[in-house]
Amino acid sequence: MSTTLESILRDQLVTYLVSRAITCPVTHAVLDARTCVTFTDADGDPAYVVSPEGWEAIKTNAKGRAYFEGRGFTLPEN
C-alpha cells in the first residue's frame, strides 16, 4: 500500500469480509482477520478470505486454483 489511509481501508475491508463469512468455506475453521489469506478482485481490493489451511489446500489443487482464477480473483503468490 502506498499510503497509511489505503492500508487502514484494506485492513477494515478484510475485517468486514471475515465478519461476513465467519468460517472458512474450504476447511470450516473460524476465520481470523489477522491470519486469513485474502484473494483480491480485478481492482486489487480484498474480495474473498480463507483460512491459512484452506489456502494450503487450494494452492496445491489445480482445479481449486482454476475455480477461483476463473471467477476473476487474483491469488497470493506464496
mmCIF file as gemmi writes it, N, C-alpha and C atoms, coordinates in Angstrom:
data_model
loop_
_atom_site.group_PDB
_atom_site.id
_atom_site.type_symbol
_atom_site.label_atom_id
_atom_site.label_alt_id
_atom_site.label_comp_id
_atom_site.label_asym_id
_atom_site.label_entity_id
_atom_site.label_seq_id
_atom_site.pdbx_PDB_ins_code
_atom_site.Cartn_x
_atom_site.Cartn_y
_atom_site.Cartn_z
_atom_site.occupancy
_atom_site.B_iso_or_equiv
_atom_site.pdbx_formal_charge
_atom_site.auth_seq_id
_atom_site.auth_asym_id
_atom_site.pdbx_PDB_model_num
ATOM 1 N N . MET Axp A 1 ? 0.835 -1.182 0 1 0 ? 1 A 1
ATOM 2 C CA . MET Axp A 1 ? 0 0 0 1 0 ? 1 A 1
ATOM 3 C C . MET Axp A 1 ? 0.879 1.245 0 1 0 ? 1 A 1
ATOM 4 N N . SER Axp A 2 ? 0.42 2.23 -0.697 1 0 ? 2 A 1
ATOM 5 C CA . SER Axp A 2 ? 1.242 3.42 -0.841 1 0 ? 2 A 1
ATOM 6 C C . SER Axp A 2 ? 0.995 4.441 0.266 1 0 ? 2 A 1
ATOM 7 N N . THR Axp A 3 ? -0.155 4.397 0.916 1 0 ? 3 A 1
ATOM 8 C CA . THR Axp A 3 ? -0.425 5.351 1.987 1 0 ? 3 A 1
ATOM 9 C C . THR Axp A 3 ? -0.993 4.634 3.195 1 0 ? 3 A 1
ATOM 10 N N . THR Axp A 4 ? -0.914 5.309 4.312 1 0 ? 4 A 1
ATOM 11 C CA . THR Axp A 4 ? -1.462 4.751 5.543 1 0 ? 4 A 1
ATOM 12 C C . THR Axp A 4 ? -2.977 4.6 5.429 1 0 ? 4 A 1
ATOM 13 N N . LEU Axp A 5 ? -3.643 5.567 4.807 1 0 ? 5 A 1
ATOM 14 C CA . LEU Axp A 5 ? -5.095 5.503 4.662 1 0 ? 5 A 1
ATOM 15 C C . LEU Axp A 5 ? -5.505 4.279 3.835 1 0 ? 5 A 1
ATOM 16 N N . GLU Axp A 6 ? -4.793 4.006 2.768 1 0 ? 6 A 1
ATOM 17 C CA . GLU Axp A 6 ? -5.092 2.824 1.951 1 0 ? 6 A 1
ATOM 18 C C . GLU Axp A 6 ? -4.903 1.549 2.76 1 0 ? 6 A 1
ATOM 19 N N . SER Axp A 7 ? -3.865 1.514 3.561 1 0 ? 7 A 1
ATOM 20 C CA . SER Axp A 7 ? -3.595 0.355 4.403 1 0 ? 7 A 1
ATOM 21 C C . SER Axp A 7 ? -4.715 0.155 5.428 1 0 ? 7 A 1
ATOM 22 N N . ILE Axp A 8 ? -5.153 1.22 6.039 1 0 ? 8 A 1
ATOM 23 C CA . ILE Axp A 8 ? -6.237 1.143 7.016 1 0 ? 8 A 1
ATOM 24 C C . ILE Axp A 8 ? -7.527 0.67 6.355 1 0 ? 8 A 1
ATOM 25 N N . LEU Axp A 9 ? -7.839 1.208 5.2 1 0 ? 9 A 1
ATOM 26 C CA . LEU Axp A 9 ? -9.059 0.801 4.492 1 0 ? 9 A 1
ATOM 27 C C . LEU Axp A 9 ? -8.998 -0.664 4.075 1 0 ? 9 A 1
ATOM 28 N N . ARG Axp A 10 ? -7.841 -1.106 3.635 1 0 ? 10 A 1
ATOM 29 C CA . ARG Axp A 10 ? -7.673 -2.515 3.256 1 0 ? 10 A 1
ATOM 30 C C . ARG Axp A 10 ? -7.895 -3.419 4.472 1 0 ? 10 A 1
ATOM 31 N N . ASP Axp A 11 ? -7.298 -3.066 5.598 1 0 ? 11 A 1
ATOM 32 C CA . ASP Axp A 11 ? -7.469 -3.849 6.824 1 0 ? 11 A 1
ATOM 33 C C . ASP Axp A 11 ? -8.931 -3.894 7.253 1 0 ? 11 A 1
ATOM 34 N N . GLN Axp A 12 ? -9.617 -2.768 7.136 1 0 ? 12 A 1
ATOM 35 C CA . GLN Axp A 12 ? -11.035 -2.721 7.507 1 0 ? 12 A 1
ATOM 36 C C . GLN Axp A 12 ? -11.892 -3.57 6.57 1 0 ? 12 A 1
ATOM 37 N N . LEU Axp A 13 ? -11.547 -3.591 5.301 1 0 ? 13 A 1
ATOM 38 C CA . LEU Axp A 13 ? -12.286 -4.409 4.337 1 0 ? 13 A 1
ATOM 39 C C . LEU Axp A 13 ? -12.069 -5.891 4.624 1 0 ? 13 A 1
ATOM 40 N N . VAL Axp A 14 ? -10.85 -6.277 4.97 1 0 ? 14 A 1
ATOM 41 C CA . VAL Axp A 14 ? -10.578 -7.673 5.331 1 0 ? 14 A 1
ATOM 42 C C . VAL Axp A 14 ? -11.377 -8.039 6.588 1 0 ? 14 A 1
ATOM 43 N N . THR Axp A 15 ? -11.4 -7.166 7.577 1 0 ? 15 A 1
ATOM 44 C CA . THR Axp A 15 ? -12.178 -7.409 8.792 1 0 ? 15 A 1
ATOM 45 C C . THR Axp A 15 ? -13.654 -7.572 8.461 1 0 ? 15 A 1
ATOM 46 N N . TYR Axp A 16 ? -14.168 -6.752 7.557 1 0 ? 16 A 1
ATOM 47 C CA . TYR Axp A 16 ? -15.561 -6.864 7.129 1 0 ? 16 A 1
ATOM 48 C C . TYR Axp A 16 ? -15.815 -8.214 6.454 1 0 ? 16 A 1
ATOM 49 N N . LEU Axp A 17 ? -14.931 -8.625 5.562 1 0 ? 17 A 1
ATOM 50 C CA . LEU Axp A 17 ? -15.101 -9.904 4.866 1 0 ? 17 A 1
ATOM 51 C C . LEU Axp A 17 ? -15.089 -11.072 5.855 1 0 ? 17 A 1
ATOM 52 N N . VAL Axp A 18 ? -14.204 -11.018 6.832 1 0 ? 18 A 1
ATOM 53 C CA . VAL Axp A 18 ? -14.142 -12.071 7.843 1 0 ? 18 A 1
ATOM 54 C C . VAL Axp A 18 ? -15.426 -12.08 8.671 1 0 ? 18 A 1
ATOM 55 N N . SER Axp A 19 ? -15.925 -10.909 9.028 1 0 ? 19 A 1
ATOM 56 C CA . SER Axp A 19 ? -17.148 -10.854 9.834 1 0 ? 19 A 1
ATOM 57 C C . SER Axp A 19 ? -18.369 -11.347 9.062 1 0 ? 19 A 1
ATOM 58 N N . ARG Axp A 20 ? -18.352 -11.232 7.757 1 0 ? 20 A 1
ATOM 59 C CA . ARG Axp A 20 ? -19.454 -11.737 6.927 1 0 ? 20 A 1
ATOM 60 C C . ARG Axp A 20 ? -19.391 -13.25 6.758 1 0 ? 20 A 1
ATOM 61 N N . ALA Axp A 21 ? -18.196 -13.791 6.634 1 0 ? 21 A 1
ATOM 62 C CA . ALA Axp A 21 ? -18.054 -15.221 6.371 1 0 ? 21 A 1
ATOM 63 C C . ALA Axp A 21 ? -18.002 -16.038 7.663 1 0 ? 21 A 1
ATOM 64 N N . ILE Axp A 22 ? -17.35 -15.554 8.675 1 0 ? 22 A 1
ATOM 65 C CA . ILE Axp A 22 ? -17.148 -16.187 9.978 1 0 ? 22 A 1
ATOM 66 C C . ILE Axp A 22 ? -16.276 -17.453 9.884 1 0 ? 22 A 1
ATOM 67 N N . THR Axp A 23 ? -16.612 -18.367 8.994 1 0 ? 23 A 1
ATOM 68 C CA . THR Axp A 23 ? -15.826 -19.596 8.863 1 0 ? 23 A 1
ATOM 69 C C . THR Axp A 23 ? -15.281 -19.719 7.443 1 0 ? 23 A 1
ATOM 70 N N . CYS Axp A 24 ? -14.186 -20.451 7.322 1 0 ? 24 A 1
ATOM 71 C CA . CYS Axp A 24 ? -13.564 -20.684 6.025 1 0 ? 24 A 1
ATOM 72 C C . CYS Axp A 24 ? -14.456 -21.607 5.201 1 0 ? 24 A 1
ATOM 73 N N . PRO Axp A 25 ? -14.75 -21.248 3.954 1 0 ? 25 A 1
ATOM 74 C CA . PRO Axp A 25 ? -15.595 -22.093 3.12 1 0 ? 25 A 1
ATOM 75 C C . PRO Axp A 25 ? -14.927 -23.41 2.717 1 0 ? 25 A 1
ATOM 76 N N . VAL Axp A 26 ? -13.614 -23.512 2.873 1 0 ? 26 A 1
ATOM 77 C CA . VAL Axp A 26 ? -12.894 -24.724 2.492 1 0 ? 26 A 1
ATOM 78 C C . VAL Axp A 26 ? -12.752 -25.681 3.674 1 0 ? 26 A 1
ATOM 79 N N . THR Axp A 27 ? -12.264 -25.17 4.812 1 0 ? 27 A 1
ATOM 80 C CA . THR Axp A 27 ? -11.975 -26.028 5.966 1 0 ? 27 A 1
ATOM 81 C C . THR Axp A 27 ? -13.008 -25.916 7.082 1 0 ? 27 A 1
ATOM 82 N N . HIS Axp A 28 ? -13.854 -24.914 7.007 1 0 ? 28 A 1
ATOM 83 C CA . HIS Axp A 28 ? -14.865 -24.624 8.031 1 0 ? 28 A 1
ATOM 84 C C . HIS Axp A 28 ? -14.258 -24.219 9.365 1 0 ? 28 A 1
ATOM 85 N N . ALA Axp A 29 ? -12.996 -23.802 9.344 1 0 ? 29 A 1
ATOM 86 C CA . ALA Axp A 29 ? -12.343 -23.271 10.536 1 0 ? 29 A 1
ATOM 87 C C . ALA Axp A 29 ? -12.786 -21.817 10.726 1 0 ? 29 A 1
ATOM 88 N N . VAL Axp A 30 ? -12.773 -21.362 11.963 1 0 ? 30 A 1
ATOM 89 C CA . VAL Axp A 30 ? -13.132 -19.976 12.255 1 0 ? 30 A 1
ATOM 90 C C . VAL Axp A 30 ? -12.054 -19.067 11.676 1 0 ? 30 A 1
ATOM 91 N N . LEU Axp A 31 ? -12.471 -18.023 10.957 1 0 ? 31 A 1
ATOM 92 C CA . LEU Axp A 31 ? -11.536 -17.088 10.332 1 0 ? 31 A 1
ATOM 93 C C . LEU Axp A 31 ? -11.039 -16.056 11.333 1 0 ? 31 A 1
ATOM 94 N N . ASP Axp A 32 ? -9.828 -15.597 11.132 1 0 ? 32 A 1
ATOM 95 C CA . ASP Axp A 32 ? -9.214 -14.549 11.931 1 0 ? 32 A 1
ATOM 96 C C . ASP Axp A 32 ? -8.67 -13.51 10.949 1 0 ? 32 A 1
ATOM 97 N N . ALA Axp A 33 ? -9.076 -12.27 11.11 1 0 ? 33 A 1
ATOM 98 C CA . ALA Axp A 33 ? -8.655 -11.21 10.183 1 0 ? 33 A 1
ATOM 99 C C . ALA Axp A 33 ? -7.145 -11.019 10.181 1 0 ? 33 A 1
ATOM 100 N N . ARG Axp A 34 ? -6.476 -11.411 11.254 1 0 ? 34 A 1
ATOM 101 C CA . ARG Axp A 34 ? -5.02 -11.232 11.341 1 0 ? 34 A 1
ATOM 102 C C . ARG Axp A 34 ? -4.251 -12.294 10.578 1 0 ? 34 A 1
ATOM 103 N N . THR Axp A 35 ? -4.863 -13.471 10.381 1 0 ? 35 A 1
ATOM 104 C CA . THR Axp A 35 ? -4.128 -14.572 9.773 1 0 ? 35 A 1
ATOM 105 C C . THR Axp A 35 ? -4.731 -15.087 8.467 1 0 ? 35 A 1
ATOM 106 N N . CYS Axp A 36 ? -5.908 -14.616 8.109 1 0 ? 36 A 1
ATOM 107 C CA . CYS Axp A 36 ? -6.563 -15.149 6.909 1 0 ? 36 A 1
ATOM 108 C C . CYS Axp A 36 ? -5.79 -14.781 5.636 1 0 ? 36 A 1
ATOM 109 N N . VAL Axp A 37 ? -6.019 -15.571 4.614 1 0 ? 37 A 1
ATOM 110 C CA . VAL Axp A 37 ? -5.415 -15.318 3.305 1 0 ? 37 A 1
ATOM 111 C C . VAL Axp A 37 ? -6.472 -14.634 2.453 1 0 ? 37 A 1
ATOM 112 N N . THR Axp A 38 ? -6.085 -13.529 1.829 1 0 ? 38 A 1
ATOM 113 C CA . THR Axp A 38 ? -7.036 -12.71 1.083 1 0 ? 38 A 1
ATOM 114 C C . THR Axp A 38 ? -6.819 -12.852 -0.409 1 0 ? 38 A 1
ATOM 115 N N . PHE Axp A 39 ? -7.904 -13.072 -1.14 1 0 ? 39 A 1
ATOM 116 C CA . PHE Axp A 39 ? -7.893 -13.054 -2.593 1 0 ? 39 A 1
ATOM 117 C C . PHE Axp A 39 ? -8.387 -11.669 -3.008 1 0 ? 39 A 1
ATOM 118 N N . THR Axp A 40 ? -7.788 -11.109 -4.034 1 0 ? 40 A 1
ATOM 119 C CA . THR Axp A 40 ? -8.182 -9.771 -4.476 1 0 ? 40 A 1
ATOM 120 C C . THR Axp A 40 ? -8.981 -9.839 -5.774 1 0 ? 40 A 1
ATOM 121 N N . ASP Axp A 41 ? -9.747 -8.778 -6.018 1 0 ? 41 A 1
ATOM 122 C CA . ASP Axp A 41 ? -10.516 -8.698 -7.258 1 0 ? 41 A 1
ATOM 123 C C . ASP Axp A 41 ? -9.68 -8.017 -8.338 1 0 ? 41 A 1
ATOM 124 N N . ALA Axp A 42 ? -10.292 -7.741 -9.46 1 0 ? 42 A 1
ATOM 125 C CA . ALA Axp A 42 ? -9.573 -7.154 -10.596 1 0 ? 42 A 1
ATOM 126 C C . ALA Axp A 42 ? -8.996 -5.775 -10.277 1 0 ? 42 A 1
ATOM 127 N N . ASP Axp A 43 ? -9.597 -5.076 -9.323 1 0 ? 43 A 1
ATOM 128 C CA . ASP Axp A 43 ? -9.115 -3.747 -8.95 1 0 ? 43 A 1
ATOM 129 C C . ASP Axp A 43 ? -8.037 -3.789 -7.878 1 0 ? 43 A 1
ATOM 130 N N . GLY Axp A 44 ? -7.724 -4.978 -7.376 1 0 ? 44 A 1
ATOM 131 C CA . GLY Axp A 44 ? -6.725 -5.109 -6.334 1 0 ? 44 A 1
ATOM 132 C C . GLY Axp A 44 ? -7.269 -4.964 -4.928 1 0 ? 44 A 1
ATOM 133 N N . ASP Axp A 45 ? -8.59 -4.966 -4.791 1 0 ? 45 A 1
ATOM 134 C CA . ASP Axp A 45 ? -9.221 -4.849 -3.476 1 0 ? 45 A 1
ATOM 135 C C . ASP Axp A 45 ? -9.505 -6.232 -2.904 1 0 ? 45 A 1
ATOM 136 N N . PRO Axp A 46 ? -9.42 -6.385 -1.58 1 0 ? 46 A 1
ATOM 137 C CA . PRO Axp A 46 ? -9.752 -7.669 -0.972 1 0 ? 46 A 1
ATOM 138 C C . PRO Axp A 46 ? -11.192 -8.057 -1.319 1 0 ? 46 A 1
ATOM 139 N N . ALA Axp A 47 ? -11.385 -9.317 -1.729 1 0 ? 47 A 1
ATOM 140 C CA . ALA Axp A 47 ? -12.719 -9.736 -2.153 1 0 ? 47 A 1
ATOM 141 C C . ALA Axp A 47 ? -13.155 -11.069 -1.558 1 0 ? 47 A 1
ATOM 142 N N . TYR Axp A 48 ? -12.212 -11.867 -1.053 1 0 ? 48 A 1
ATOM 143 C CA . TYR Axp A 48 ? -12.54 -13.207 -0.57 1 0 ? 48 A 1
ATOM 144 C C . TYR Axp A 48 ? -11.481 -13.617 0.431 1 0 ? 48 A 1
ATOM 145 N N . VAL Axp A 49 ? -11.883 -14.293 1.498 1 0 ? 49 A 1
ATOM 146 C CA . VAL Axp A 49 ? -10.932 -14.72 2.522 1 0 ? 49 A 1
ATOM 147 C C . VAL Axp A 49 ? -11.087 -16.206 2.816 1 0 ? 49 A 1
ATOM 148 N N . VAL Axp A 50 ? -9.958 -16.85 3.076 1 0 ? 50 A 1
ATOM 149 C CA . VAL Axp A 50 ? -9.922 -18.245 3.505 1 0 ? 50 A 1
ATOM 150 C C . VAL Axp A 50 ? -8.897 -18.375 4.63 1 0 ? 50 A 1
ATOM 151 N N . SER Axp A 51 ? -8.981 -19.462 5.359 1 0 ? 51 A 1
ATOM 152 C CA . SER Axp A 51 ? -8.011 -19.708 6.43 1 0 ? 51 A 1
ATOM 153 C C . SER Axp A 51 ? -6.668 -20.11 5.805 1 0 ? 51 A 1
ATOM 154 N N . PRO Axp A 52 ? -5.583 -20.02 6.574 1 0 ? 52 A 1
ATOM 155 C CA . PRO Axp A 52 ? -4.287 -20.462 6.033 1 0 ? 52 A 1
ATOM 156 C C . PRO Axp A 52 ? -4.319 -21.93 5.6 1 0 ? 52 A 1
ATOM 157 N N . GLU Axp A 53 ? -5.031 -22.764 6.339 1 0 ? 53 A 1
ATOM 158 C CA . GLU Axp A 53 ? -5.152 -24.179 5.971 1 0 ? 53 A 1
ATOM 159 C C . GLU Axp A 53 ? -5.939 -24.336 4.675 1 0 ? 53 A 1
ATOM 160 N N . GLY Axp A 54 ? -6.975 -23.507 4.527 1 0 ? 54 A 1
ATOM 161 C CA . GLY Axp A 54 ? -7.763 -23.52 3.293 1 0 ? 54 A 1
ATOM 162 C C . GLY Axp A 54 ? -6.928 -23.11 2.095 1 0 ? 54 A 1
ATOM 163 N N . TRP Axp A 55 ? -6.06 -22.12 2.299 1 0 ? 55 A 1
ATOM 164 C CA . TRP Axp A 55 ? -5.182 -21.676 1.219 1 0 ? 55 A 1
ATOM 165 C C . TRP Axp A 55 ? -4.204 -22.781 0.836 1 0 ? 55 A 1
ATOM 166 N N . GLU Axp A 56 ? -3.671 -23.512 1.831 1 0 ? 56 A 1
ATOM 167 C CA . GLU Axp A 56 ? -2.763 -24.618 1.535 1 0 ? 56 A 1
ATOM 168 C C . GLU Axp A 56 ? -3.459 -25.658 0.664 1 0 ? 56 A 1
ATOM 169 N N . ALA Axp A 57 ? -4.735 -25.93 0.963 1 0 ? 57 A 1
ATOM 170 C CA . ALA Axp A 57 ? -5.488 -26.906 0.172 1 0 ? 57 A 1
ATOM 171 C C . ALA Axp A 57 ? -5.75 -26.394 -1.245 1 0 ? 57 A 1
ATOM 172 N N . ILE Axp A 58 ? -6.029 -25.112 -1.381 1 0 ? 58 A 1
ATOM 173 C CA . ILE Axp A 58 ? -6.333 -24.537 -2.699 1 0 ? 58 A 1
ATOM 174 C C . ILE Axp A 58 ? -5.073 -24.444 -3.559 1 0 ? 58 A 1
ATOM 175 N N . LYS Axp A 59 ? -3.977 -23.988 -2.975 1 0 ? 59 A 1
ATOM 176 C CA . LYS Axp A 59 ? -2.779 -23.744 -3.796 1 0 ? 59 A 1
ATOM 177 C C . LYS Axp A 59 ? -2.142 -25.018 -4.319 1 0 ? 59 A 1
ATOM 178 N N . THR Axp A 60 ? -2.419 -26.155 -3.684 1 0 ? 60 A 1
ATOM 179 C CA . THR Axp A 60 ? -1.87 -27.415 -4.181 1 0 ? 60 A 1
ATOM 180 C C . THR Axp A 60 ? -2.844 -28.154 -5.089 1 0 ? 60 A 1
ATOM 181 N N . ASN Axp A 61 ? -4.018 -27.567 -5.311 1 0 ? 61 A 1
ATOM 182 C CA . ASN Axp A 61 ? -5.051 -28.201 -6.119 1 0 ? 61 A 1
ATOM 183 C C . ASN Axp A 61 ? -5.276 -27.369 -7.382 1 0 ? 61 A 1
ATOM 184 N N . ALA Axp A 62 ? -4.901 -27.886 -8.525 1 0 ? 62 A 1
ATOM 185 C CA . ALA Axp A 62 ? -5.025 -27.137 -9.779 1 0 ? 62 A 1
ATOM 186 C C . ALA Axp A 62 ? -6.478 -26.776 -10.079 1 0 ? 62 A 1
ATOM 187 N N . LYS Axp A 63 ? -7.406 -27.669 -9.792 1 0 ? 63 A 1
ATOM 188 C CA . LYS Axp A 63 ? -8.826 -27.382 -10.032 1 0 ? 63 A 1
ATOM 189 C C . LYS Axp A 63 ? -9.312 -26.26 -9.123 1 0 ? 63 A 1
ATOM 190 N N . GLY Axp A 64 ? -8.844 -26.286 -7.879 1 0 ? 64 A 1
ATOM 191 C CA . GLY Axp A 64 ? -9.226 -25.237 -6.93 1 0 ? 64 A 1
ATOM 192 C C . GLY Axp A 64 ? -8.722 -23.876 -7.368 1 0 ? 64 A 1
ATOM 193 N N . ARG Axp A 65 ? -7.47 -23.82 -7.796 1 0 ? 65 A 1
ATOM 194 C CA . ARG Axp A 65 ? -6.905 -22.551 -8.28 1 0 ? 65 A 1
ATOM 195 C C . ARG Axp A 65 ? -7.668 -22.063 -9.507 1 0 ? 65 A 1
ATOM 196 N N . ALA Axp A 66 ? -7.95 -22.97 -10.434 1 0 ? 66 A 1
ATOM 197 C CA . ALA Axp A 66 ? -8.666 -22.595 -11.659 1 0 ? 66 A 1
ATOM 198 C C . ALA Axp A 66 ? -10.059 -22.077 -11.342 1 0 ? 66 A 1
ATOM 199 N N . TYR Axp A 67 ? -10.704 -22.668 -10.347 1 0 ? 67 A 1
ATOM 200 C CA . TYR Axp A 67 ? -12.047 -22.223 -9.95 1 0 ? 67 A 1
ATOM 201 C C . TYR Axp A 67 ? -12.031 -20.75 -9.542 1 0 ? 67 A 1
ATOM 202 N N . PHE Axp A 68 ? -11.108 -20.393 -8.653 1 0 ? 68 A 1
ATOM 203 C CA . PHE Axp A 68 ? -11.055 -19.014 -8.18 1 0 ? 68 A 1
ATOM 204 C C . PHE Axp A 68 ? -10.521 -18.052 -9.244 1 0 ? 68 A 1
ATOM 205 N N . GLU Axp A 69 ? -9.526 -18.461 -9.983 1 0 ? 69 A 1
ATOM 206 C CA . GLU Axp A 69 ? -8.988 -17.599 -11.04 1 0 ? 69 A 1
ATOM 207 C C . GLU Axp A 69 ? -10.019 -17.384 -12.138 1 0 ? 69 A 1
ATOM 208 N N . GLY Axp A 70 ? -10.844 -18.384 -12.405 1 0 ? 70 A 1
ATOM 209 C CA . GLY Axp A 70 ? -11.893 -18.262 -13.413 1 0 ? 70 A 1
ATOM 210 C C . GLY Axp A 70 ? -12.99 -17.289 -13.014 1 0 ? 70 A 1
ATOM 211 N N . ARG Axp A 71 ? -13.082 -17 -11.745 1 0 ? 71 A 1
ATOM 212 C CA . ARG Axp A 71 ? -14.081 -16.047 -11.252 1 0 ? 71 A 1
ATOM 213 C C . ARG Axp A 71 ? -13.497 -14.662 -11.038 1 0 ? 71 A 1
ATOM 214 N N . GLY Axp A 72 ? -12.275 -14.47 -11.528 1 0 ? 72 A 1
ATOM 215 C CA . GLY Axp A 72 ? -11.679 -13.131 -11.502 1 0 ? 72 A 1
ATOM 216 C C . GLY Axp A 72 ? -10.861 -12.795 -10.282 1 0 ? 72 A 1
ATOM 217 N N . PHE Axp A 73 ? -10.625 -13.736 -9.384 1 0 ? 73 A 1
ATOM 218 C CA . PHE Axp A 73 ? -9.815 -13.461 -8.197 1 0 ? 73 A 1
ATOM 219 C C . PHE Axp A 73 ? -8.33 -13.589 -8.545 1 0 ? 73 A 1
ATOM 220 N N . THR Axp A 74 ? -7.534 -12.738 -7.932 1 0 ? 74 A 1
ATOM 221 C CA . THR Axp A 74 ? -6.086 -12.854 -8.02 1 0 ? 74 A 1
ATOM 222 C C . THR Axp A 74 ? -5.628 -13.532 -6.749 1 0 ? 74 A 1
ATOM 223 N N . LEU Axp A 75 ? -4.939 -14.655 -6.894 1 0 ? 75 A 1
ATOM 224 C CA . LEU Axp A 75 ? -4.495 -15.424 -5.743 1 0 ? 75 A 1
ATOM 225 C C . LEU Axp A 75 ? -3.12 -14.976 -5.293 1 0 ? 75 A 1
ATOM 226 N N . PRO Axp A 76 ? -2.813 -15.142 -3.998 1 0 ? 76 A 1
ATOM 227 C CA . PRO Axp A 76 ? -1.493 -14.756 -3.497 1 0 ? 76 A 1
ATOM 228 C C . PRO Axp A 76 ? -0.397 -15.564 -4.168 1 0 ? 76 A 1
ATOM 229 N N . GLU Axp A 77 ? 0.805 -15.031 -4.187 1 0 ? 77 A 1
ATOM 230 C CA . GLU Axp A 77 ? 1.949 -15.682 -4.815 1 0 ? 77 A 1
ATOM 231 C C . GLU Axp A 77 ? 2.508 -16.822 -3.976 1 0 ? 77 A 1
ATOM 232 N N . ASN Axp A 78 ? 2.429 -16.72 -2.652 1 0 ? 78 A 1
ATOM 233 C CA . ASN Axp A 78 ? 3.077 -17.714 -1.794 1 0 ? 78 A 1
ATOM 234 C C . ASN Axp A 78 ? 2.3 -18.959 -1.631 1 0 ? 78 A 1
